Coordinates of C-alpha atoms and ligand atoms in Angstrom, one line a residue:
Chain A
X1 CA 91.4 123.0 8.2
X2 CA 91.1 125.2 11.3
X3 CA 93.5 124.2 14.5
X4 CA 90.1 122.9 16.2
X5 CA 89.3 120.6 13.5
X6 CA 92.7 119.1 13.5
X7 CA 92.7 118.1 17.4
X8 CA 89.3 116.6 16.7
X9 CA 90.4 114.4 13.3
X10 CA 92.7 112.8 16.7
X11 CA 89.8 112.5 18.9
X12 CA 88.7 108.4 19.8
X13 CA 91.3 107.0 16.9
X14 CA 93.7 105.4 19.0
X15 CA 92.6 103.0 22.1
X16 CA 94.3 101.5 25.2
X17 CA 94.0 97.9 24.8
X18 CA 96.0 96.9 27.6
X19 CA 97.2 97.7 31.0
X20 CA 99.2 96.2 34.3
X21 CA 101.6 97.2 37.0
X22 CA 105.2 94.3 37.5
X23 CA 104.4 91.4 39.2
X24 CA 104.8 93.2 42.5
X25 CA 104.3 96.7 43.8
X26 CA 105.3 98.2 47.4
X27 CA 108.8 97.2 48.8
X28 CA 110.6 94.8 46.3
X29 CA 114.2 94.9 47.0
X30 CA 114.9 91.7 45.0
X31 CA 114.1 93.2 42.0
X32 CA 115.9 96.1 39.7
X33 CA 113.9 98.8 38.8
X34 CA 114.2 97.5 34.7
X35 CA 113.1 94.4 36.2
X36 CA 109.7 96.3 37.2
X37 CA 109.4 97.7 34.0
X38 CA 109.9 94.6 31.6
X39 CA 107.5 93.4 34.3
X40 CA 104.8 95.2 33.7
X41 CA 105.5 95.5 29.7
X42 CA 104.9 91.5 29.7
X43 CA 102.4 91.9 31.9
X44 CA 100.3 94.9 29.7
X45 CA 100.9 93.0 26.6
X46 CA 99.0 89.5 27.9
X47 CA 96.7 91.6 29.3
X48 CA 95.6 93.0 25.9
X49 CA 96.3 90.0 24.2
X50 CA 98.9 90.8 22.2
X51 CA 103.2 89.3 22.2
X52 CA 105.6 91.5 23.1
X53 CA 106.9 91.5 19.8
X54 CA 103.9 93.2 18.1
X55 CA 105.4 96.3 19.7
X56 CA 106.9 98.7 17.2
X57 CA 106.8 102.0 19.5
X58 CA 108.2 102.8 22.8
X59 CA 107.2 105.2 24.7
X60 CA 109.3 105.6 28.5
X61 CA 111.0 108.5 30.6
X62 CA 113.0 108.8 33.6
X63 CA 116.1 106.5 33.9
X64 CA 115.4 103.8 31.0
X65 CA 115.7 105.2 27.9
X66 CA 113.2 103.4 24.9
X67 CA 116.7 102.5 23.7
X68 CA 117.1 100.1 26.6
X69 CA 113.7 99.0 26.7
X70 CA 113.6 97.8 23.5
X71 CA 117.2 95.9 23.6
X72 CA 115.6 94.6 26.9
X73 CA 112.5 93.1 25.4
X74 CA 114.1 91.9 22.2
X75 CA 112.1 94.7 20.1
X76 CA 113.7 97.1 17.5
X77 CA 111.5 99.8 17.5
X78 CA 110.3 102.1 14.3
X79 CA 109.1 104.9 16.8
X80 CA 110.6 105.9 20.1
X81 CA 110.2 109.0 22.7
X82 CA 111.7 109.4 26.0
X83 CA 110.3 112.7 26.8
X84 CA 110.9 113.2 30.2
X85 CA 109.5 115.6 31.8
X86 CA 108.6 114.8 35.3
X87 CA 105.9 112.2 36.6
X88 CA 103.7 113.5 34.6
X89 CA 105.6 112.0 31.3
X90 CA 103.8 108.8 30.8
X91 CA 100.5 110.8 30.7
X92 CA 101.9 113.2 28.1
X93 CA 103.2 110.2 25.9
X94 CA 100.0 108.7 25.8
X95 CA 99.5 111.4 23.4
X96 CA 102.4 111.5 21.4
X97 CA 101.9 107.8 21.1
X98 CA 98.1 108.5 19.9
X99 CA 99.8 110.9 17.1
X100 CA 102.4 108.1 15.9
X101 CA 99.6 105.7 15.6
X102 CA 97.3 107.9 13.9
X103 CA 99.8 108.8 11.4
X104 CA 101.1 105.2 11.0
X105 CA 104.5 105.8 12.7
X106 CA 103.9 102.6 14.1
X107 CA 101.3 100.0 15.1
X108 CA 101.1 99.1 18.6
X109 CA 102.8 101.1 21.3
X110 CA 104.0 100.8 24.6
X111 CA 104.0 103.5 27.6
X112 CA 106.2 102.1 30.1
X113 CA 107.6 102.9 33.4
X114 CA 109.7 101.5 36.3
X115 CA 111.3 102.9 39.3
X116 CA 113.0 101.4 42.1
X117 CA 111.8 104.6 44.0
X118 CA 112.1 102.8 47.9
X119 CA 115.0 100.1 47.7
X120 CA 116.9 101.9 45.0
X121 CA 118.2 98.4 43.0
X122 CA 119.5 99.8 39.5
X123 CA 119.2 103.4 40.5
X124 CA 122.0 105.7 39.1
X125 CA 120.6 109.3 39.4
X126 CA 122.3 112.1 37.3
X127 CA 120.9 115.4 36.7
X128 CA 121.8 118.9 36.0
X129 CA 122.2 120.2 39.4
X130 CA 123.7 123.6 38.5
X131 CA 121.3 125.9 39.4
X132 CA 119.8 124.6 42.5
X133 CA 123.0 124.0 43.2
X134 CA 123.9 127.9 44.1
X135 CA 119.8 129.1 44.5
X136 CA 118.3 126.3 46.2
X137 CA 120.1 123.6 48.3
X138 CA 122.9 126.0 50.4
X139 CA 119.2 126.9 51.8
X140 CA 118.0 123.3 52.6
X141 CA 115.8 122.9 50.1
X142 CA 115.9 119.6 48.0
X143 CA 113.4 116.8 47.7
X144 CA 109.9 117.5 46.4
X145 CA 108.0 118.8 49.9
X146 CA 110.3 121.3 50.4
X147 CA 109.2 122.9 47.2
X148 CA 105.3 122.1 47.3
X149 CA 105.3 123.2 50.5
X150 CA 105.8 126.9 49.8
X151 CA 103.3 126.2 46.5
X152 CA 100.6 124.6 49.5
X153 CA 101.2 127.8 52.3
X154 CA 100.6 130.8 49.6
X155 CA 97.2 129.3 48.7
X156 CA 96.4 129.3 52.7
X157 CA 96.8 132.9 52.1
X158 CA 95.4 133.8 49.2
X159 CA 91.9 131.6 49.5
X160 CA 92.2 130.6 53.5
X161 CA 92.4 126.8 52.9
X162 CA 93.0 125.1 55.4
X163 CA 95.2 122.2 57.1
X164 CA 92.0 120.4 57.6
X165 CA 90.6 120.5 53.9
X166 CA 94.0 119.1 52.7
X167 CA 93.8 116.4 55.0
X168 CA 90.6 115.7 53.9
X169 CA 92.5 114.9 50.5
X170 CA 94.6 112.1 52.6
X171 CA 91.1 110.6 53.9
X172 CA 89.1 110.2 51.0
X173 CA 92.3 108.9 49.2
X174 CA 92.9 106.3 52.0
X175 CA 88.9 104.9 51.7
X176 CA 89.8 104.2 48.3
X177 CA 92.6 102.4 49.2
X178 CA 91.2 100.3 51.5
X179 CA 89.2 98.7 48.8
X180 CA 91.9 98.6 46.4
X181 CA 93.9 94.9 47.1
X182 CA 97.4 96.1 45.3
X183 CA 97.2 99.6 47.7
X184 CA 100.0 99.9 50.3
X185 CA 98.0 101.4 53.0
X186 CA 94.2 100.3 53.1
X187 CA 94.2 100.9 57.4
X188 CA 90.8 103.6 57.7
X189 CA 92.1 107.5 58.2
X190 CA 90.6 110.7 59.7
X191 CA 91.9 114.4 59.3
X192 CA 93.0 113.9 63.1
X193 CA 95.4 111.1 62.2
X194 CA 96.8 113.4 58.9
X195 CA 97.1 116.6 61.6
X196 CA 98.7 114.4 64.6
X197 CA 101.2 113.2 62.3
X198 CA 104.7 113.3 62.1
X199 CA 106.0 116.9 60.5
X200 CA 107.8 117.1 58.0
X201 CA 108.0 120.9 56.0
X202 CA 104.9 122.7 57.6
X203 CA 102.5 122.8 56.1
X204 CA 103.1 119.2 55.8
X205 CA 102.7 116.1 57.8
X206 CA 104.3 113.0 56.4
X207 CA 100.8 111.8 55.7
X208 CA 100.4 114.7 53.2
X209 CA 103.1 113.0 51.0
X210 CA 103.1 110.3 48.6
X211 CA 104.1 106.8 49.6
X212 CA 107.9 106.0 48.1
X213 CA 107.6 102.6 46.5
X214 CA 109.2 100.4 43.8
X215 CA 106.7 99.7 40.8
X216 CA 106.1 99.2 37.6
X217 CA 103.5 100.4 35.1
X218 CA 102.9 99.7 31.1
X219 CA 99.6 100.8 28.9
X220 CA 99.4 99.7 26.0
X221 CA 97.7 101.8 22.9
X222 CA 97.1 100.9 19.0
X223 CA 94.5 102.7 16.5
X224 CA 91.1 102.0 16.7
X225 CA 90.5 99.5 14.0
X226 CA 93.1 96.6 15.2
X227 CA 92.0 97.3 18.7
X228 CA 88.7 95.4 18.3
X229 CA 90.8 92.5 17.6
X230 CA 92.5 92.4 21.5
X231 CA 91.3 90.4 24.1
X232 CA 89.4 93.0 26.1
X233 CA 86.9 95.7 25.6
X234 CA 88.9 99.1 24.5
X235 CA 89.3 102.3 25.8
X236 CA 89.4 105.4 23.6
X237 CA 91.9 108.0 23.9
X238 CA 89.2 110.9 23.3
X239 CA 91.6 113.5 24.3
X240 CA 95.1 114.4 25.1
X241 CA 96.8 117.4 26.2
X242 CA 100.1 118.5 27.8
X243 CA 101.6 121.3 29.1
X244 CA 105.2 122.8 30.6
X245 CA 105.7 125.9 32.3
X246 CA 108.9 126.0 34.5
X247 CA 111.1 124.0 36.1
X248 CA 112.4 126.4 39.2
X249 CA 109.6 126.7 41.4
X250 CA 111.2 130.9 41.4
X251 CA 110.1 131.0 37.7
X252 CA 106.8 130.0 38.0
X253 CA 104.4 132.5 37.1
X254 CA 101.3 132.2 39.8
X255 CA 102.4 130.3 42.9
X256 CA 98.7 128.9 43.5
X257 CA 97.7 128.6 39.8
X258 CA 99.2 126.5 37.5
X259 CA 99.3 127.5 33.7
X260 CA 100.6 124.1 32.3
X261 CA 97.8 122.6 33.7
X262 CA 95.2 124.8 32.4
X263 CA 96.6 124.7 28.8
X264 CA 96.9 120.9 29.0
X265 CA 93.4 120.7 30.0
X266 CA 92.3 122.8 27.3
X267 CA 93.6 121.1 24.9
X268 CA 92.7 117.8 26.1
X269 CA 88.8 118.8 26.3
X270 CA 88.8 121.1 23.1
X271 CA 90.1 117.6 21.4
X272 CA 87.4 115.7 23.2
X273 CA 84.5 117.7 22.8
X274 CA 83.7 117.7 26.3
X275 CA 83.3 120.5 28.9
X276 CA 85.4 119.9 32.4
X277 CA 82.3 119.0 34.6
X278 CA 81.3 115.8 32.1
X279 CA 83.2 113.5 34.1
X280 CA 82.1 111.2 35.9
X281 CA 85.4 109.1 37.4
X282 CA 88.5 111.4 38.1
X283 CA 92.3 110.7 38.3
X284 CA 94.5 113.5 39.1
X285 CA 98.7 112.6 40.1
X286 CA 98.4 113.1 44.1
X287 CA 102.0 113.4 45.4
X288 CA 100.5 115.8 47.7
X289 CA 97.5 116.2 49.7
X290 CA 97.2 119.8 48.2
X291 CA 98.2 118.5 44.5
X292 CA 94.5 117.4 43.3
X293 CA 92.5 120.4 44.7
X294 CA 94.7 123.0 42.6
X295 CA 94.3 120.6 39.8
X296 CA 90.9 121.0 39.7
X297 CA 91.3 124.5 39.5
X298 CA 93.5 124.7 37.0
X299 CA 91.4 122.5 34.9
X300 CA 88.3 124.8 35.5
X301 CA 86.1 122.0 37.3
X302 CA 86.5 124.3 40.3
X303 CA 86.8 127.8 40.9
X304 CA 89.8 129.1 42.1
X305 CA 90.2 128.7 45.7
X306 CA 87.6 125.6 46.2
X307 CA 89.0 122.8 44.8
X308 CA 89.3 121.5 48.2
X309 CA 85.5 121.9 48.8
X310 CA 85.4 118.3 46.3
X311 CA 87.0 116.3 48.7
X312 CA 84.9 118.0 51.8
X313 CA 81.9 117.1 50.8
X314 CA 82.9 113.8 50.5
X315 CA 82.1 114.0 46.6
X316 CA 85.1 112.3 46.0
X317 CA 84.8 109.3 48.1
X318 CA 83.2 105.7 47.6
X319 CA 79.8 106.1 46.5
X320 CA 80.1 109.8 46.0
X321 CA 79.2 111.7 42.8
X322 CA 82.4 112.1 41.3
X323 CA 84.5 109.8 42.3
X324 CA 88.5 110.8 42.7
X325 CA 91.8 108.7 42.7
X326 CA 90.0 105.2 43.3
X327 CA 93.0 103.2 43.2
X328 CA 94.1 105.4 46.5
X329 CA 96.6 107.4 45.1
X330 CA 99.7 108.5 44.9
X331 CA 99.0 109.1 48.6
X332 CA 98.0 105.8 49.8
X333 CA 98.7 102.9 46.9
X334 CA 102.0 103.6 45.5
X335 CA 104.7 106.0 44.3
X336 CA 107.8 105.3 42.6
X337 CA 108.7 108.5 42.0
X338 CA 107.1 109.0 38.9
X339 CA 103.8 108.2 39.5
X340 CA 102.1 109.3 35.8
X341 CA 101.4 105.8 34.6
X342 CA 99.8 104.2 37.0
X343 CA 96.4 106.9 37.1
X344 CA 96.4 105.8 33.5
X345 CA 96.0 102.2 34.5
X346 CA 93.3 102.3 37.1
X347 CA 91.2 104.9 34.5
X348 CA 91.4 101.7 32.1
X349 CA 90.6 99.6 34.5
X350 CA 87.4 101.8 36.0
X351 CA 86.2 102.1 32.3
X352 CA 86.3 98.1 31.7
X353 CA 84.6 97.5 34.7
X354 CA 87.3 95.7 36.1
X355 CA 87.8 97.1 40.0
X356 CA 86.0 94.7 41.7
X357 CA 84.6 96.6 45.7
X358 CA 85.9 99.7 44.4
X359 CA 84.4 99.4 40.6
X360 CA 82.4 102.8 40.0
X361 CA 79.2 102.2 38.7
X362 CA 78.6 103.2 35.0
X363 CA 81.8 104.9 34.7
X364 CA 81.7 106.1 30.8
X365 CA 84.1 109.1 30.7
X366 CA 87.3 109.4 32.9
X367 CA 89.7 112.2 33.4
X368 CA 93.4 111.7 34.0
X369 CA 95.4 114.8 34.9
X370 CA 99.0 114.6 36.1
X371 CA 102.0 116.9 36.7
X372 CA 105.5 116.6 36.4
X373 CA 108.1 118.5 38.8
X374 CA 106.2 121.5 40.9
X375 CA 102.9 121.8 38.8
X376 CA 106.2 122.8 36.1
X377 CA 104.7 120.3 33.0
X378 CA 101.0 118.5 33.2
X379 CA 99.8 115.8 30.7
X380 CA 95.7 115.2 30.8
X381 CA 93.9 112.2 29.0
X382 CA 90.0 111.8 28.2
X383 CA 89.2 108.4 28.2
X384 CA 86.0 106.5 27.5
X385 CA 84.9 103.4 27.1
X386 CA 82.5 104.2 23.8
X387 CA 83.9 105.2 20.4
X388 CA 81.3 108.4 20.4
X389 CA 81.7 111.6 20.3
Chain B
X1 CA 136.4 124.1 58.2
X2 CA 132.9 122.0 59.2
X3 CA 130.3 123.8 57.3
X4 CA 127.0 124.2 58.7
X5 CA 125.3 124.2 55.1
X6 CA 126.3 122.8 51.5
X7 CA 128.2 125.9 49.0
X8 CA 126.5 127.0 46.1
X9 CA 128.2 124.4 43.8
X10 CA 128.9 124.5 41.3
X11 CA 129.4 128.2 40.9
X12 CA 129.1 128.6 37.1
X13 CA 130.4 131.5 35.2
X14 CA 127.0 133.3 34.3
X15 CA 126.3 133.4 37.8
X16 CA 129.7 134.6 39.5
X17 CA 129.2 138.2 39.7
X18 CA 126.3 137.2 41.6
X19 CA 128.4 135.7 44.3
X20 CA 130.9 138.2 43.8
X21 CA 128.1 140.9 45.0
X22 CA 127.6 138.3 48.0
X23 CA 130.8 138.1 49.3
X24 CA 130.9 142.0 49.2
X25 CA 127.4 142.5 50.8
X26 CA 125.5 143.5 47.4
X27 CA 122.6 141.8 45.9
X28 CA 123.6 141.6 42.6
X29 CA 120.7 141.1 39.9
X30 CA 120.6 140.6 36.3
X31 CA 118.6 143.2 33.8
X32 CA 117.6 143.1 30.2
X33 CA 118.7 146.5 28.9
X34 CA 116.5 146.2 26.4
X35 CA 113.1 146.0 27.7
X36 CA 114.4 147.4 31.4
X37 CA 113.2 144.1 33.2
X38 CA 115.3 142.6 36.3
X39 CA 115.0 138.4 36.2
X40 CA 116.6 135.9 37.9
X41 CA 118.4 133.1 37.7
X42 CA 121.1 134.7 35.6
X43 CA 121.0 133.7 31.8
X44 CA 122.3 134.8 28.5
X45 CA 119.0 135.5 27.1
X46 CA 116.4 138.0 28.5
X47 CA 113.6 135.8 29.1
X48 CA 110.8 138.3 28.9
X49 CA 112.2 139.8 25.2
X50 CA 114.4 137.4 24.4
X51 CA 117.4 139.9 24.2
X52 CA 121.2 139.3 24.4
X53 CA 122.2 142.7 26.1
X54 CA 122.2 141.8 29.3
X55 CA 123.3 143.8 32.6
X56 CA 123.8 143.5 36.3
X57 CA 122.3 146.5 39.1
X58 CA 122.6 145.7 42.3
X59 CA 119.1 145.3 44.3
X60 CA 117.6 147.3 47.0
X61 CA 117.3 144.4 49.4
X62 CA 114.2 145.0 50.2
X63 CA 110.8 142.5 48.9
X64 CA 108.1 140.8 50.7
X65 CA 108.0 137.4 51.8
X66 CA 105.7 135.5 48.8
X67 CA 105.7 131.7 50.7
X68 CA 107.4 130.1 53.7
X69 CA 107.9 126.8 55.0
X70 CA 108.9 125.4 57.9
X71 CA 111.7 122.4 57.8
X72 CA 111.2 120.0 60.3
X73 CA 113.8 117.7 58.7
X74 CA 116.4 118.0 55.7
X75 CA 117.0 115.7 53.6
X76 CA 120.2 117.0 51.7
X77 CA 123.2 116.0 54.4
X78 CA 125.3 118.6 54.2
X79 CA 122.8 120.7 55.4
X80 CA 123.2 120.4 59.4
X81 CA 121.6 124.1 60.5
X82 CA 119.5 122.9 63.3
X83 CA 115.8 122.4 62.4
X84 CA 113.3 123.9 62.5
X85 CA 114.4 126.0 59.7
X86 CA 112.2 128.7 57.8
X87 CA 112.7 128.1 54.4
X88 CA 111.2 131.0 52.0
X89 CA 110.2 132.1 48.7
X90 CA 111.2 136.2 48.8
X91 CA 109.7 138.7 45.9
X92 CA 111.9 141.4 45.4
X93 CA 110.9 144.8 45.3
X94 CA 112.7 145.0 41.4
X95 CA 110.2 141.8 40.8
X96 CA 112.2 138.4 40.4
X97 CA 111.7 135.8 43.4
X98 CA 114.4 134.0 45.3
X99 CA 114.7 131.4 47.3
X100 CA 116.4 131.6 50.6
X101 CA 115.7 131.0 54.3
X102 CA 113.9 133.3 57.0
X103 CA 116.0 134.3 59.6
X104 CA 115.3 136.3 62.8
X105 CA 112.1 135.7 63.7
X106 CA 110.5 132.5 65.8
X107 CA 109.8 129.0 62.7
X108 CA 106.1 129.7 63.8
X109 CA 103.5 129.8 61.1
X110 CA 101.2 132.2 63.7
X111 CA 104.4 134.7 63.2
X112 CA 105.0 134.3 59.4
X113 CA 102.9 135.9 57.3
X114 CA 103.2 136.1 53.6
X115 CA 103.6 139.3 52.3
X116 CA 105.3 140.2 55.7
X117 CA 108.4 142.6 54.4
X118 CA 112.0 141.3 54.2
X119 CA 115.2 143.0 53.8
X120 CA 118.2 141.0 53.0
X121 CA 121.2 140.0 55.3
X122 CA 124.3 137.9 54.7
X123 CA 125.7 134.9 56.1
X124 CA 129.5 134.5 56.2
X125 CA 130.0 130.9 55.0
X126 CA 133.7 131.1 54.3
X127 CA 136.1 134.0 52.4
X128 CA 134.9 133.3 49.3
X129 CA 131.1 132.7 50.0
X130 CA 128.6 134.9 51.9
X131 CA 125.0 134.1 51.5
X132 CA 122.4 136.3 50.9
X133 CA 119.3 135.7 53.5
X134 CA 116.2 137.2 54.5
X135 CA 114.9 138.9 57.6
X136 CA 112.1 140.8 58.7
X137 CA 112.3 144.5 57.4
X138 CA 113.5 146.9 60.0
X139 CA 115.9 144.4 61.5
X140 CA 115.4 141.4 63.8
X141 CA 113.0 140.7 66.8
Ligands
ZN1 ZN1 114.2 141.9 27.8

C-alpha cells in the first residue's frame, strides 16, 4: 500500500461527537484550573450524549497529565497521550486519538484541556529553563511577544506588511466576537484603536496579543460507526496533520515561513483529499495579530507575503467569503495559554449549525490550523460535516 | 551587587567555554569538524550531520541584524535595564543566529533596519560574567 493510500484508509473514520468549554470562561478565580478541565470533560460528554465513563482514551497536555485526568474522573484508561507540545497539542491529539480509534486502541476518546492562564489557581509551572536561561532572558526576553515580535518585524521587511494589515487581523477578529455570547471582548474595533493602543514589544500593541483567561475545553471523538448512535449530528475528522520544527526561536529555519506548518498542512489535505482553497469556514490559533496571515501562507491558501491581504478585504469577516476565527479568537474570546482546543470546538460547532448570529451559512468543510510555541510545532484538522470524500 | 539584568543561569557545562570566551572578550562558537558547519546553542551532537566531533573557534564578531524588537515593558523581574530596550535576533557572519540586545543606537524602528550590520561588544555584568551584545558595525552613533 503506498504512503498516500494509508493516510486515506484514516480519512472520515473517526468523528467528533461532542464538544464544550467548563462552565465558565474569562476570569474565574474560584475555580482550579483541573476544575476547568473536569468541567468541560462533563460538559463534552452530555453534549455528545455519552457518560463520562464510556471514555477509555485520554488525550491532554500542558500541566495535567491523562494520568490525573483519568484518577480525576473516575476513568482507568486503555489509551493515554500527553503530548505536549505547545498550544497547538490538543489539535495534534485529535489525530493521534483518530489513529487509536481506528485501530481499536480504544473506543471513545477525550481531548481535554484546562488552564488557569489569568488567576493562576492550581498553577505550578516547571520547565527546562536551561538554555534560555544563558541565550535568552539576561537579554529581556521571556514571555511569548517578545519572541513573535522579532518573527512579526522580519516579514515587515521581507514583504512590506504593514502595522495596519495586522491590525486588520484584531478587527475582523473582534466583529466576530461581538456576535459570539461566551467572547470576552464583543466592544466594535477599528485599526486606529489596535495602533493607539498601549505598546508593548514594537511591533506590538497590547491589542495584537491574545487575551489571558482561565478556560476549559474537551472534544470528544469515537469511530464512525458508534458515532451515529450520539445525540447530535457528527463531524468527520477527514484529515489530520502535525508538525514540529524548533523550539528556540534561533533554530528556526525561515524567520517568516514556517516549515511545521506547511508539513502539517500537507499532510492533513493529502489525507483529506482536498486542496487548501476548498474551505469554506477557517480556524487558525491567533495568539497574534500576525499569527493567522503566516498561517495561511504556510498552508499554501496564500502566497507568501499576502496572507494579510484575507483579512483586508474583509474576506474574513461576517458575511464575507471565507469566513476566519468566528468564535473571535484567541485575540478577542479567550486564551488560557494553550489555546489549541478551543478552535476545535467552535469548527464543531460551525459544522452542526449550532452558532446562532454568528452561524456561517452552509458551512460543509472547516479548517483548523494551530501552532504550538513560535510557529515551533503546528497540528491542522479537516473537518466536515458529511461522511464523503 | 544590584544587577541591572538576570545571569545566564544556569550556566551548564556544554556551554561554559562559551562564557569563558565572554568574560575574556571572545565570541566563542561551536563547530562540527566533520562537515565544517558553526551552530549554536552548543550541543554534543552536530545538528546538521549528526556528528560527535565537535569543536569551538572563536567568531569574527561581525553579522547583520536578522529582526529587532522594541521592549516597551519586561516581563522577567530581574530584568530592570530601563525600557525601551532593543531586543535582537543577530545572524553571524559564520551563519548561526543569536539572540541579544541592540545597543548604541536610538529604540526607533525608523533607525533599525534589518540586515543593518552589527559587530559585537561586551557588557561587564560581574567578574565572572560579561555579556556579549550587539552594536551597529563601525562603532556607536
Ligand atoms: Zn556536522
Amino acid at each position: 500500500m503506498s504512503d498516500l493510500a494509508r493516510l486515506r484508509e484514516l480519512s472520515n473514520t473517526v468523528c467528533i461527537v461532542g464538544v464544550d468549554e467548563s462552565d465558565e470562561i474569562g476570569t474565574v478565580p474560584g475555580k482550579s484550573q483541573l476544575t476547568l478541565h473536569v468541567e468541560a470533560i462533563t460538559n463534552a460528554a452530555r453534549d455528545a450524549g455519552i457518560k463520562v465513563s464510556d471514555i477509555d482514551g485520554i488525550f491532554t497536555a500542558g500541566q495535567h497529565s491523562p494520568a490525573t485526568i483519568g484518577e480525576a474522573i473516575g476513568v482507568v484508561p486503555r489509551y493515554v497521550d500527553g503530548t505536549t507540545v505547545g498550544g497547538c497539542s490538543f489539535i495534534i491529539m485529535a489525530g493521534h486519538a483518530m489513529v487509536a480509534l481506528y485501530h481499536g486502541l480504544c473506543d471513545v476518546a477525550v481531548v481535554c484541556h484546562g488552564e488557569s492562564g489569568r488567576s493562576g489557581v492550581g498553577v505550578s509551572p516547571r520547565r527546562d529553563t536551561a538554555l534560555p536561561g544563558q541565550f535568552e532572558f539576561p537579554y529581556g526576553f521571556g514571555g511569548a511577544p517578545t519572541y513573535f515580535g522579532l518573527i512579526t518585524t522580519r516579514h515587515m521587511h521581507e514583504y512590506g506588511t504593514t502595522l495596519e494589515q495586522w491590525a486588520q487581523v484584531a478587527v475582523s477578529t473582534r466583529k466576530w466576537a461581538a456576535l459570539n455570547p461566551k467572547a470576552r471582548n464583543r466592544e466594535p474595533l477599528t485599526v486606529k484603536d489596535v495602533l493607539d493602543s498601549r505598546p508593548v514589544v514594537w511591533p506590538f500593541n497590547i491589542l495584537n496579543i491574545c487575551l489571558v483567561t482561565d478556560a476549559g475545553g474537551a472534544v470528544i471523538l469515537t469511530r464512525a460507526d458508534r458515532a451515529k448512535d450520539c445525540a447530535k449530528k457528527p463531524v468527520y475528522v477527514r484529515g489530520a496533520g502535525e508538525g514540529s520544527e524548533h523550539v528556540m526561536l534561533t533554530q528556526m529555519r525561515n524567520l517568516t515561513f514556517s516549515e511545521a506548518t506547511r508539513r502539517s498542512g500537507e499532510k492533513a489535505f493529502a489525507m483529506a483529499g482536498v486542496k487548501p482553497t476548498d474551505f469554506d469556514h477557517i480556524m487558525l490559533y491567533d495568539a497574534f495579530t500576525s499569527g493567522p496571515p503566516l498561517m495561511l501562507e504556510a498552508l499554501g491558501l496564500a502566497k507568501r507575503g499576502e496572507g494579510v491581504h484575507f483579512f483586508a478585504e474583509g474576506r474574513s469577516t461576517p458575511g464575507g467569503k471565507l469566513p476566519i476565527n468566528t468564535n473571535g479568537g484567541g485575540l478577542s474570546y479567550t486564551h488560557s495559554g494553550m489555546y489549541g482546543i478551543f478552535p476545535i470546538i467552535e469548527a464543531t460547532r460551525q459544522l452542526r449549525s449550532e452558532c446562532g448570529a454568528r452561524q456561517v451559512p452552509n458551512t460543509k468543510l472547516s479548517l483548523v490550523n494551530g501552532m504550538g510555541g513560535m510557529l515551533s510545532a503546528a497540528g491542522t484538522l479537516v473537518l466536515s460535516n458529511d461522511g464523503g470524500r | 551587587m544590584d544587577l541591572e539584568r538576570p545571569l545566564p543561569t544556569p550556566i551548564t557545562p556544554e556551554c561554559r567555554p562559551y562564557w569563558d570566551g565572554a568574560r575574556e572578550g571572545k565570541l566563542m562558537i561551536t563547530k562540527c569538524r566533520a562537515c565544517g558547519k558553526p551552530f549554536m546553542y552548543p550541543r554534543v551532537s552536530c545538528p546538521f550531520c549528526a556528528s560527535r566531533d565537535i569543536g569551538w573557534v572563536q567568531a569574527s564578531g561581525r553579522g547583520r541584524l536578522y529582526s529587532f524588537e522594541i521592549a516597551h515593558q519586561i516581563l522577567n523581574k530581574a530584568f530592570k535595564v530601563k525600557t525601551p530596550v532593543v531586543l535582537a535576533m543577530v545572524e553571524l557572519e559564520e551563519g548561526p543566529r543569536l539572540l541579544s540586545n541592540l545597543v548604541g543606537i536610538a529604540p526607533d524602528p525608523k533607525q533599525i533596519r534589518c540586515d543593518m550590520p552589527v559587530e559585537v561588544c561586551f557588557e561587564k555584568l560581574t567578574d565572572e560574567i560579561s555579556l556579549p551584545m550587539f552594536r551597529p558595525a563601525g562603532g556607536a552613533r
